[in-house]
Amino acid sequence: MNFHIITIFPGMVEPYTKEAIVGRGIMKKVITVSIYNPRDNTKDKHHKVDNTPYGGGPGMVMMADPLVKTLEKIKQKIARRTLRQAQGKKVPSTGSGQAKVKIIMTSPRGKELTNEYADNVIQKKYTDIIFICGRYEGIDARVKKIFKAEDVSIGNYVLTGGELPALVMLDCIARRIPGVLGNSESIEENRISTDEVYTRPEIYENKGKKYRVPKILLSGHAKKIEEWRLGH
Ligand code: SAH
């Protein structure tokens, strides 16, 4: 799966995609992540991406044109890639054949991100997911109309921008793609998991008090451990 993130703050997004599991997913060529700055698709010398809202009100609105141009460029890039893939050429991306593109608009008013939502995205076999990160008061509504983007929220609260939401969504979707998590890790539904977990040492002392690992976990009794985890 190829992820594309459109943001006016690429520096906020890039480090996260380089490390740990997402970074390893890129190394293993199971996913790719590309980042685009809509400022690169402006013509004025200040690279303006926002303007005042029609109808008045506080704050600024992200203008349609830099985002539309960025989305068009991404679509062209995807089309070039699929053409090369169809010709049997090696390309620096994952997937093959026809592209299936989904455009997600980060929005506090969107459909809420859940494990089911992420699984659905994977089951539908999208080759490309494009995230648009809003800033200020949001994005000129015409962008969504032109590209039939879906509004998706990471929860019932308002943040200052769509960068964290895009990363949350990417992380949530990516870790569910087969091959992204290693053998030693796996998604919760496939095992009995709990948030009450322990590692060495067996007895941990803090301010004179001893905190012990529950005995059952030291017992080596797989069935009982499973029951204990279920209870948690
Ligand atoms: N005035 C807007 C909120 C703007 S917040 C409103 O009432 O809907 C600025 C940007 O941050 C949004 O465009 C969106 O991209 C992002 N954002 C904020 N909270 C979010 C959330 N819970 N989920 C997803 N994106 C969010």
XYZ file of N, CA and C and ligand atoms in Angstrom:
722
model
N 0.844 -1.191 0.000
C 0.000 0.000 0.000
C 0.884 1.248 0.000
N 0.524 2.198 -0.836
C 1.303 3.440 -0.932
C 0.535 4.562 -0.249
N 1.149 5.163 0.746
C 0.514 6.270 1.463
C 1.073 7.593 0.956
N 0.204 8.580 0.851
C 0.611 9.920 0.423
C 0.040 10.903 1.439
N 0.878 11.800 1.924
C 0.399 12.769 2.921
C 0.613 14.185 2.383
N -0.467 14.939 2.330
C -0.369 16.327 1.874
C -0.415 17.232 3.103
N 0.651 17.980 3.321
C 0.742 18.819 4.519
C 1.612 20.040 4.267
N 1.256 21.151 4.911
C 2.137 22.326 4.812
C 3.252 22.240 5.870
N 3.249 21.191 6.673
C 4.322 20.972 7.649
C 4.968 19.591 7.462
N 5.633 19.374 6.337
C 6.233 18.054 6.101
C 7.214 17.650 7.197
N 7.874 18.628 7.793
C 8.844 18.340 8.842
C 8.235 17.713 10.084
N 6.926 17.915 10.283
C 6.243 17.302 11.429
C 5.977 15.833 11.175
N 5.777 15.499 9.925
C 5.279 14.180 9.566
C 6.404 13.191 9.276
N 7.431 13.688 8.609
C 8.477 12.802 8.091
C 9.160 11.933 9.154
N 9.606 12.511 10.294
C 10.347 11.688 11.255
C 9.571 10.450 11.708
N 8.292 10.609 11.916
C 7.491 9.484 12.418
C 7.507 8.309 11.456
N 7.512 8.631 10.166
C 7.425 7.551 9.177
C 8.774 6.858 8.967
N 9.817 7.431 9.553
C 11.158 6.861 9.345
C 11.516 5.797 10.383
N 10.839 5.816 11.509
C 11.257 4.984 12.642
C 10.345 3.771 12.859
N 10.862 2.858 13.637
C 10.100 1.730 14.184
C 9.325 0.946 13.134
N 8.094 0.612 13.458
C 7.370 -0.341 12.612
C 6.999 0.243 11.256
N 6.573 1.499 11.246
C 6.234 2.123 9.965
C 7.504 2.222 9.101
N 8.595 2.659 9.709
C 9.872 2.748 8.997
C 10.312 1.397 8.455
N 10.112 0.366 9.274
C 10.499 -0.977 8.852
C 9.605 -1.485 7.722
N 8.326 -1.114 7.781
C 7.389 -1.465 6.706
C 7.853 -0.889 5.374
N 8.461 0.296 5.431
C 8.992 0.930 4.218
C 10.242 0.172 3.755
N 11.116 -0.143 4.720
C 12.345 -0.890 4.400
C 12.020 -2.234 3.749
N 10.971 -2.868 4.297
C 10.586 -4.197 3.783
C 9.789 -4.091 2.487
N 9.565 -2.858 2.045
C 8.834 -2.589 0.795
C 7.396 -3.119 0.823
N 6.813 -3.135 2.019
C 5.406 -3.520 2.123
C 4.542 -2.276 1.969
N 5.103 -1.145 2.390
C 4.407 0.139 2.220
C 5.399 1.183 1.690
N 4.842 2.251 1.138
C 5.672 3.427 0.835
C 4.952 4.631 1.445
N 5.708 5.649 1.807
C 5.093 6.886 2.303
C 5.724 8.052 1.547
N 4.906 8.886 0.928
C 5.394 10.084 0.239
C 4.709 11.299 0.852
N 5.467 12.371 0.960
C 4.944 13.575 1.596
C 5.008 14.736 0.600
N 3.953 15.534 0.547
C 3.865 16.626 -0.431
C 3.465 17.911 0.275
N 4.101 18.993 -0.120
C 3.754 20.292 0.451
C 2.988 21.111 -0.582
N 1.719 21.465 -0.283
C 0.941 22.235 -1.269
C 1.576 23.591 -1.594
N 2.465 24.067 -0.721
C 3.166 25.333 -1.029
C 4.004 25.203 -2.304
N 4.422 23.974 -2.609
C 5.209 23.771 -3.832
C 4.359 23.954 -5.079
N 3.057 24.011 -4.900
C 2.161 24.191 -6.049
C 1.457 25.533 -6.007
N 2.203 26.542 -5.581
C 1.707 27.922 -5.597
C 2.629 28.711 -6.516
N 2.086 29.826 -7.042
C 2.918 30.587 -7.988
C 3.406 31.911 -7.409
N 2.710 32.433 -6.399
C 3.101 33.735 -5.841
C 4.376 33.597 -5.006
N 5.033 34.722 -4.778
C 6.346 34.607 -4.136
C 6.265 34.238 -2.650
N 5.103 34.439 -2.029
C 4.973 34.059 -0.617
C 4.468 32.619 -0.438
N 4.205 31.953 -1.531
C 3.689 30.570 -1.510
C 2.459 30.458 -0.606
N 1.525 31.321 -0.876
C 0.325 31.428 -0.048
C -0.597 30.223 -0.222
N -1.013 29.661 0.885
C -1.928 28.498 0.813
C -3.261 28.766 1.529
N -3.379 29.925 2.179
C -4.609 30.196 2.934
C -5.146 31.585 2.615
N -6.418 31.782 2.932
C -7.031 33.083 2.717
C -8.198 33.245 3.684
N -8.761 34.455 3.739
C -9.842 34.713 4.707
C -11.133 34.025 4.275
N -11.976 33.642 5.235
C -13.195 32.905 4.870
C -14.303 33.790 4.284
N -14.969 33.301 3.252
C -16.186 33.978 2.770
C -17.220 33.884 3.873
N -18.009 34.952 4.036
C -19.031 34.952 5.076
C -18.489 35.424 6.407
N -17.204 35.719 6.445
C -16.591 36.250 7.663
C -16.262 35.191 8.682
N -15.822 35.631 9.830
C -15.462 34.703 10.896
C -13.971 34.726 11.133
N -13.567 34.138 12.261
C -12.146 34.166 12.604
C -11.359 33.145 11.795
N -10.067 33.296 11.800
C -9.185 32.289 11.201
C -9.114 32.362 9.693
N -8.359 31.447 9.152
C -8.125 31.395 7.721
C -8.605 30.052 7.188
N -8.731 29.994 5.861
C -9.184 28.750 5.215
C -8.131 28.332 4.201
N -7.857 27.058 4.109
C -6.888 26.595 3.114
C -7.514 26.681 1.730
N -6.819 27.348 0.819
C -7.349 27.570 -0.522
C -7.383 26.267 -1.314
N -8.348 26.197 -2.226
C -8.520 24.966 -3.009
C -7.354 24.714 -3.958
N -6.912 25.745 -4.678
C -6.003 25.505 -5.807
C -4.700 24.769 -5.463
N -3.942 25.190 -4.441
C -2.691 24.439 -4.156
C -2.952 22.967 -3.834
N -4.073 22.701 -3.186
C -4.401 21.308 -2.834
C -4.849 20.524 -4.062
N -5.662 21.164 -4.909
C -6.134 20.496 -6.130
C -4.939 20.159 -7.017
N -4.031 21.131 -7.150
C -2.842 20.887 -7.990
C -1.992 19.749 -7.417
N -1.848 19.738 -6.097
C -1.057 18.672 -5.461
C -1.713 17.312 -5.697
N -3.023 17.252 -5.508
C -3.741 15.984 -5.715
C -3.633 15.522 -7.156
N -3.715 16.475 -8.089
C -3.594 16.091 -9.509
C -2.215 15.511 -9.795
N -1.194 16.134 -9.197
C 0.173 15.623 -9.409
C 0.329 14.220 -8.843
N -0.269 13.986 -7.672
C -0.172 12.647 -7.068
C -0.865 11.632 -7.967
N -2.035 12.019 -8.483
C -2.771 11.092 -9.358
C -1.972 10.781 -10.622
N -1.287 11.799 -11.149
C -0.450 11.573 -12.343
C 0.700 10.618 -12.006
N 1.274 10.844 -10.835
C 2.386 9.990 -10.410
C 1.923 8.533 -10.289
N 0.730 8.347 -9.718
C 0.186 6.994 -9.570
C -0.069 6.378 -10.948
N -0.606 7.190 -11.858
C -0.897 6.693 -13.212
C 0.396 6.273 -13.919
N 1.445 7.082 -13.749
C 2.740 6.731 -14.358
C 3.266 5.421 -13.780
N 3.098 5.297 -12.470
C 3.598 4.087 -11.807
C 2.867 2.849 -12.307
N 1.537 2.939 -12.384
C 0.782 1.754 -12.807
C 1.074 1.414 -14.264
N 1.347 2.437 -15.065
C 1.711 2.187 -16.465
C 3.022 1.412 -16.528
N 3.973 1.855 -15.735
C 5.281 1.167 -15.703
C 5.127 -0.263 -15.175
N 4.256 -0.394 -14.181
C 4.021 -1.739 -13.623
C 3.397 -2.645 -14.676
N 2.447 -2.076 -15.432
C 1.775 -2.850 -16.483
C 2.774 -3.273 -17.557
N 3.795 -2.446 -17.736
C 4.834 -2.778 -18.728
C 5.876 -3.745 -18.148
N 5.637 -4.140 -16.910
C 6.525 -5.107 -16.277
C 7.819 -4.510 -15.751
N 7.860 -3.167 -15.618
C 9.085 -2.534 -15.125
C 9.066 -2.482 -13.601
N 10.236 -2.452 -13.047
C 10.370 -2.336 -11.583
C 10.080 -0.894 -11.181
N 9.276 -0.728 -10.149
C 8.975 0.632 -9.690
C 9.186 0.733 -8.182
N 9.563 1.903 -7.690
C 9.771 2.040 -6.245
C 8.462 2.211 -5.498
N 7.630 1.187 -5.516
C 6.365 1.258 -4.796
C 5.877 -0.160 -4.573
N 4.771 -0.273 -3.851
C 4.223 -1.604 -3.605
C 2.995 -1.804 -4.484
N 2.526 -3.014 -4.579
C 1.328 -3.308 -5.355
C 1.652 -3.446 -6.828
N 0.659 -3.892 -7.583
C 0.895 -4.028 -9.016
C -0.420 -3.863 -9.752
N -0.331 -3.657 -11.033
C -1.532 -3.574 -11.862
C -2.306 -2.302 -11.633
N -3.627 -2.428 -11.614
C -4.513 -1.276 -11.516
C -4.393 -0.559 -10.172
N -4.431 0.756 -10.211
C -4.411 1.510 -8.966
C -5.829 1.642 -8.430
N -5.966 1.596 -7.119
C -7.249 1.880 -6.478
C -6.949 2.922 -5.405
N -7.437 4.124 -5.625
C -7.023 5.253 -4.799
C -8.143 5.699 -3.865
N -7.767 5.943 -2.618
C -8.736 6.507 -1.669
C -8.188 7.819 -1.140
N -9.045 8.835 -1.132
C -8.604 10.132 -0.620
C -9.311 10.405 0.700
N -8.527 10.577 1.736
C -9.071 10.822 3.071
C -8.773 12.255 3.489
N -9.827 12.955 3.886
C -9.702 14.318 4.377
C -9.746 14.233 5.901
N -8.692 14.625 6.566
C -8.737 14.585 8.025
C -9.715 15.663 8.500
N -10.635 15.288 9.355
C -11.656 16.243 9.809
C -12.242 15.804 11.145
N -12.390 16.739 12.099
C -12.991 16.323 13.377
C -14.461 15.935 13.232
N -15.047 16.233 12.067
C -16.467 15.900 11.851
C -16.662 14.648 11.025
N -15.569 13.972 10.705
C -15.699 12.820 9.806
C -16.149 11.557 10.499
N -16.201 10.510 9.720
C -16.458 9.156 10.209
C -15.302 8.793 11.150
N -15.607 8.163 12.270
C -14.538 7.922 13.237
C -13.664 6.719 12.873
N -12.365 6.904 12.988
C -11.407 5.824 12.724
C -11.556 4.732 13.784
N -11.703 3.491 13.327
C -11.759 2.333 14.228
C -10.948 1.211 13.585
N -10.711 0.131 14.331
C -10.051 -1.043 13.741
C -10.840 -1.541 12.535
N -12.167 -1.504 12.649
C -13.018 -1.991 11.562
C -12.826 -1.128 10.322
N -12.739 0.182 10.543
C -12.537 1.090 9.400
C -11.221 0.738 8.710
N -10.162 0.540 9.510
C -8.841 0.234 8.950
C -8.869 -1.103 8.203
N -9.537 -2.100 8.780
C -9.625 -3.404 8.109
C -10.358 -3.292 6.785
N -11.406 -2.478 6.803
C -12.194 -2.280 5.593
C -11.352 -1.682 4.465
N -10.502 -0.721 4.829
C -9.608 -0.082 3.851
C -8.689 -1.149 3.248
N -8.210 -2.063 4.088
C -7.292 -3.097 3.609
C -8.036 -4.126 2.749
N -9.228 -4.522 3.227
C -10.007 -5.510 2.464
C -10.365 -5.004 1.075
N -10.573 -3.701 0.967
C -10.962 -3.153 -0.346
C -9.771 -3.045 -1.289
N -8.592 -3.431 -0.789
C -7.382 -3.499 -1.612
C -7.031 -2.190 -2.321
N -7.066 -1.113 -1.566
C -6.592 0.148 -2.138
C -5.094 0.037 -2.343
N -4.613 0.581 -3.449
C -3.159 0.599 -3.668
C -2.577 1.887 -3.111
N -3.425 2.927 -3.047
C -2.943 4.241 -2.628
C -3.946 4.912 -1.704
N -3.445 5.426 -0.602
C -4.273 6.212 0.323
C -3.656 7.603 0.397
N -4.454 8.600 0.102
C -3.957 9.978 0.162
C -4.612 10.681 1.356
N -3.807 11.208 2.249
C -4.335 11.965 3.394
C -4.143 13.454 3.141
N -5.180 14.213 3.373
C -5.051 15.667 3.270
C -5.114 16.236 4.689
N -4.057 16.930 5.089
C -4.013 17.513 6.430
C -4.513 18.950 6.383
N -5.592 19.208 7.100
C -6.105 20.570 7.183
C -5.333 21.358 8.234
N -5.431 22.655 8.140
C -4.887 23.581 9.138
C -5.876 24.725 9.251
N -5.665 25.619 10.171
C -6.518 26.807 10.353
C -7.980 26.381 10.588
N -8.921 27.033 9.872
C -10.342 26.697 10.038
C -10.751 25.497 9.187
N -9.832 24.995 8.403
C -10.153 23.854 7.541
C -9.872 24.165 6.081
N -10.426 23.325 5.218
C -10.103 23.343 3.791
C -11.317 23.792 2.980
N -11.092 24.631 1.994
C -12.165 25.053 1.079
C -12.951 23.804 0.642
N -14.260 23.839 0.872
C -15.113 22.650 0.696
C -15.108 22.103 -0.728
N -14.637 22.900 -1.686
C -14.677 22.431 -3.074
C -13.665 21.324 -3.364
N -12.607 21.264 -2.540
C -11.601 20.208 -2.742
C -12.264 18.838 -2.565
N -13.064 18.745 -1.507
C -13.737 17.486 -1.205
C -14.722 17.114 -2.324
N -15.397 18.146 -2.859
C -16.378 17.879 -3.925
C -15.686 17.399 -5.200
N -14.569 18.030 -5.533
C -13.872 17.684 -6.787
C -13.345 16.249 -6.734
N -12.776 15.884 -5.589
C -12.100 14.576 -5.524
C -12.899 13.506 -4.782
N -14.106 13.841 -4.365
C -14.945 12.894 -3.621
C -14.146 12.247 -2.472
N -13.538 13.109 -1.691
C -12.752 12.622 -0.552
C -13.688 12.255 0.596
N -13.204 11.368 1.462
C -13.999 10.985 2.629
C -13.448 11.684 3.870
N -14.339 12.283 4.656
C -13.921 12.903 5.910
C -13.721 11.821 6.953
N -12.563 11.797 7.590
C -12.328 10.822 8.662
C -11.741 11.546 9.870
N -12.268 11.200 11.044
C -11.847 11.813 12.306
C -11.126 10.783 13.162
N -10.179 11.237 13.981
C -9.550 10.273 14.897
C -10.193 10.328 16.277
N -11.186 11.175 16.462
C -11.854 11.200 17.756
C -12.595 12.504 17.950
N -13.429 12.497 18.980
C -14.318 13.629 19.201
C -13.631 14.750 19.975
N -12.656 15.368 19.339
C -11.956 16.521 19.887
C -11.331 17.249 18.715
N -10.990 18.513 18.914
C -10.448 19.290 17.800
C -8.973 19.583 18.035
N -8.160 19.258 17.033
C -6.716 19.528 17.084
C -6.408 20.740 16.207
N -5.130 21.162 16.229
C -4.778 22.346 15.435
C -4.492 22.005 13.971
N -4.368 20.723 13.664
C -4.086 20.365 12.283
C -4.261 18.886 12.023
N -4.214 18.526 10.764
C -4.474 17.139 10.367
C -3.241 16.244 10.344
N -2.074 16.778 10.768
C -0.842 15.968 10.679
C -0.885 14.776 11.635
N -1.200 15.032 12.906
C -1.282 13.908 13.853
C -2.379 12.934 13.426
N -3.576 13.418 13.072
C -4.596 12.476 12.591
C -4.129 11.636 11.403
N -3.437 12.237 10.446
C -2.978 11.463 9.276
C -1.998 10.377 9.730
N -1.114 10.724 10.660
C -0.143 9.738 11.153
C -0.832 8.640 11.952
N -1.833 9.029 12.728
C -2.589 8.027 13.503
C -3.270 7.050 12.540
N -3.883 7.587 11.515
C -4.588 6.720 10.550
C -3.601 5.828 9.811
N -2.496 6.416 9.385
C -1.469 5.648 8.669
C -0.967 4.505 9.555
N -0.667 4.817 10.796
C -0.148 3.823 11.731
C -1.163 2.690 11.923
N -2.410 3.096 12.144
C -3.476 2.128 12.416
C -3.715 1.217 11.214
N -3.683 1.785 10.016
C -3.901 0.969 8.811
C -2.656 0.120 8.527
N -1.472 0.763 8.594
C -0.238 0.079 8.194
C 0.032 -1.167 9.043
N -0.176 -1.080 10.354
C 0.162 -2.231 11.199
C -0.747 -3.430 10.962
N -1.858 -3.188 10.263
C -2.773 -4.283 9.948
C -2.504 -4.896 8.573
N -1.562 -4.308 7.826
C -1.223 -4.870 6.515
C -0.288 -6.058 6.733
N -0.633 -7.212 6.162
C 0.223 -8.390 6.358
C 1.671 -8.085 5.982
N 2.599 -8.446 6.870
C 4.023 -8.230 6.585
C 4.605 -7.009 7.260
N 3.739 -6.118 7.754
C 4.269 -4.915 8.409
C 4.727 -5.246 9.834
N 3.873 -5.907 10.588
C 4.298 -6.347 11.922
C 5.149 -7.601 11.764
N 6.188 -7.723 12.588
C 7.049 -8.909 12.510
C 6.378 -10.124 13.132
N 7.076 -11.249 13.106
C 6.529 -12.485 13.669
C 6.292 -12.368 15.159
N 7.160 -11.597 15.820
C 7.060 -11.510 17.276
C 5.923 -10.589 17.717
N 5.376 -9.807 16.780
C 4.251 -8.952 17.132
C 3.043 -9.441 16.324
N 1.852 -9.137 16.792
C 0.709 -9.435 15.941
C -0.492 -8.652 16.421
N -1.470 -8.516 15.538
C -2.602 -7.685 15.912
C -3.472 -8.366 16.962
N -4.113 -7.553 17.783
C -4.782 -8.018 18.996
C -5.824 -9.100 18.751
N -6.573 -8.971 17.673
C -7.679 -9.895 17.458
C -7.210 -11.333 17.247
N -5.939 -11.468 16.852
C -5.449 -12.806 16.549
C -4.852 -13.507 17.761
N -4.920 -12.869 18.914
C -4.366 -13.493 20.111
C -5.123 -12.936 21.305
N -4.874 -13.533 22.462
C -5.494 -12.978 23.662
C -4.548 -11.915 24.196
N -4.979 -10.666 24.143
C -4.080 -9.602 24.554
C -4.677 -8.828 25.730
N -3.821 -8.198 26.500
C -4.259 -7.412 27.643
C -3.327 -6.233 27.782
N -3.768 -5.192 28.473
C -2.851 -4.072 28.695
C -2.107 -4.242 30.019
N -2.438 -5.323 30.762
C -1.672 -5.574 31.984
C -0.530 -6.523 31.640
N 0.602 -5.938 31.302
C 1.751 -6.730 30.863
C 2.953 -6.434 31.752
N 3.845 -7.405 31.835
C 5.030 -7.284 32.697
C 6.260 -7.790 31.972
N 7.430 -7.248 32.369
C 8.694 -7.818 31.916
C 9.673 -7.796 33.085
N 10.910 -8.195 32.870
C 11.886 -8.265 33.936
C 12.146 -6.900 34.588
N 12.438 -6.789 35.853
C 12.649 -7.887 36.819
C 11.338 -8.397 37.426
N 11.451 -9.553 38.058
C 10.274 -10.187 38.653
C 9.738 -9.373 39.831
N 10.659 -8.791 40.598
C 10.248 -7.929 41.714
C 10.832 -6.545 41.473
N 9.965 -5.545 41.425
C 10.438 -4.189 41.197
C 10.196 -3.366 42.455
N 11.270 -2.739 42.948
C 11.140 -1.966 44.192
C 11.062 -0.486 43.910
N 10.110 0.158 44.563
C 9.988 1.600 44.446
C 9.596 2.170 45.791
N 10.386 3.105 46.311
C 10.148 3.738 47.615
C 9.857 2.702 48.696
N 10.683 1.657 48.740
C 10.588 0.647 49.782
C 9.477 -0.362 49.587
N 8.689 -0.180 48.538
C 7.592 -1.126 48.309
C 7.946 -2.076 47.176
N 7.542 -3.343 47.360
C 7.863 -4.343 46.340
C 6.662 -4.599 45.432
N 6.879 -4.499 44.162
C 5.827 -4.762 43.174
C 6.177 -6.046 42.439
N 5.315 -7.033 42.594
C 5.619 -8.358 42.023
C 4.824 -8.625 40.751
N 5.396 -9.433 39.907
C 4.698 -9.914 38.708
C 3.687 -10.972 39.181
N 2.439 -10.930 38.712
C 1.467 -11.960 39.130
C 2.035 -13.368 38.943
N 1.861 -14.184 39.998
C 2.478 -15.538 40.016
C 2.113 -16.372 38.801
N 0.868 -16.228 38.400
C 0.366 -17.050 37.302
C 1.228 -16.908 36.035
N 1.755 -15.686 35.825
C 2.558 -15.434 34.622
C 3.929 -16.107 34.693
N 4.331 -16.483 35.907
C 5.631 -17.143 36.083
C 5.476 -18.666 36.072
N 4.206 -19.103 36.044
C 3.929 -20.530 36.239
C 4.290 -21.387 35.029
N 4.332 -20.771 33.852
C 4.595 -21.546 32.641
C 3.386 -22.367 32.201
N 2.258 -22.169 32.871
C 1.035 -22.914 32.590
C 0.230 -22.166 31.524
N 0.444 -22.538 30.275
C -0.108 -21.774 29.145
C -1.624 -21.560 29.246
N -2.333 -22.612 29.598
C -3.791 -22.527 29.635
C -4.261 -21.540 30.712
N -3.633 -21.640 31.898
C -4.005 -20.734 33.013
C -3.642 -19.293 32.690
N -2.503 -19.119 32.021
C -2.088 -17.762 31.646
C -3.108 -17.159 30.674
N -3.556 -17.986 29.749
C -4.553 -17.544 28.778
C -5.843 -17.113 29.486
N -6.249 -17.930 30.459
C -7.466 -17.618 31.233
C -7.297 -16.298 31.985
N -6.105 -16.129 32.583
C -5.828 -14.909 33.337
C -5.912 -13.691 32.399
N -5.328 -13.825 31.209
C -5.354 -12.719 30.236
C -6.779 -12.409 29.798
N -7.559 -13.474 29.602
C -8.958 -13.277 29.209
C -9.694 -12.456 30.257
N -9.394 -12.766 31.536
C -10.017 -12.055 32.653
C -9.653 -10.579 32.692
N -8.537 -10.256 32.027
C -8.137 -8.853 31.985
C -8.519 -8.173 30.689
N -13.137 24.632 12.263
C -13.052 23.246 11.929
C -11.897 22.580 12.683
C -10.551 22.954 12.139
S -9.276 22.129 12.961
C -14.359 22.562 12.303
O -15.149 23.115 13.021
O -14.586 21.442 11.834
C -8.016 22.209 11.729
C -7.742 20.913 11.003
O -7.246 19.959 11.918
C -8.927 20.248 10.330
O -9.131 20.761 9.045
C -8.483 18.791 10.292
O -7.655 18.552 9.168
C -7.619 18.656 11.529
N -8.289 18.012 12.684
C -8.561 18.596 13.867
N -9.136 17.732 14.731
C -9.228 16.544 14.087
C -9.722 15.247 14.435
N -10.264 14.988 15.636
N -9.654 14.268 13.518
C -9.130 14.499 12.298
N -8.646 15.698 11.900
C -8.688 16.721 12.772
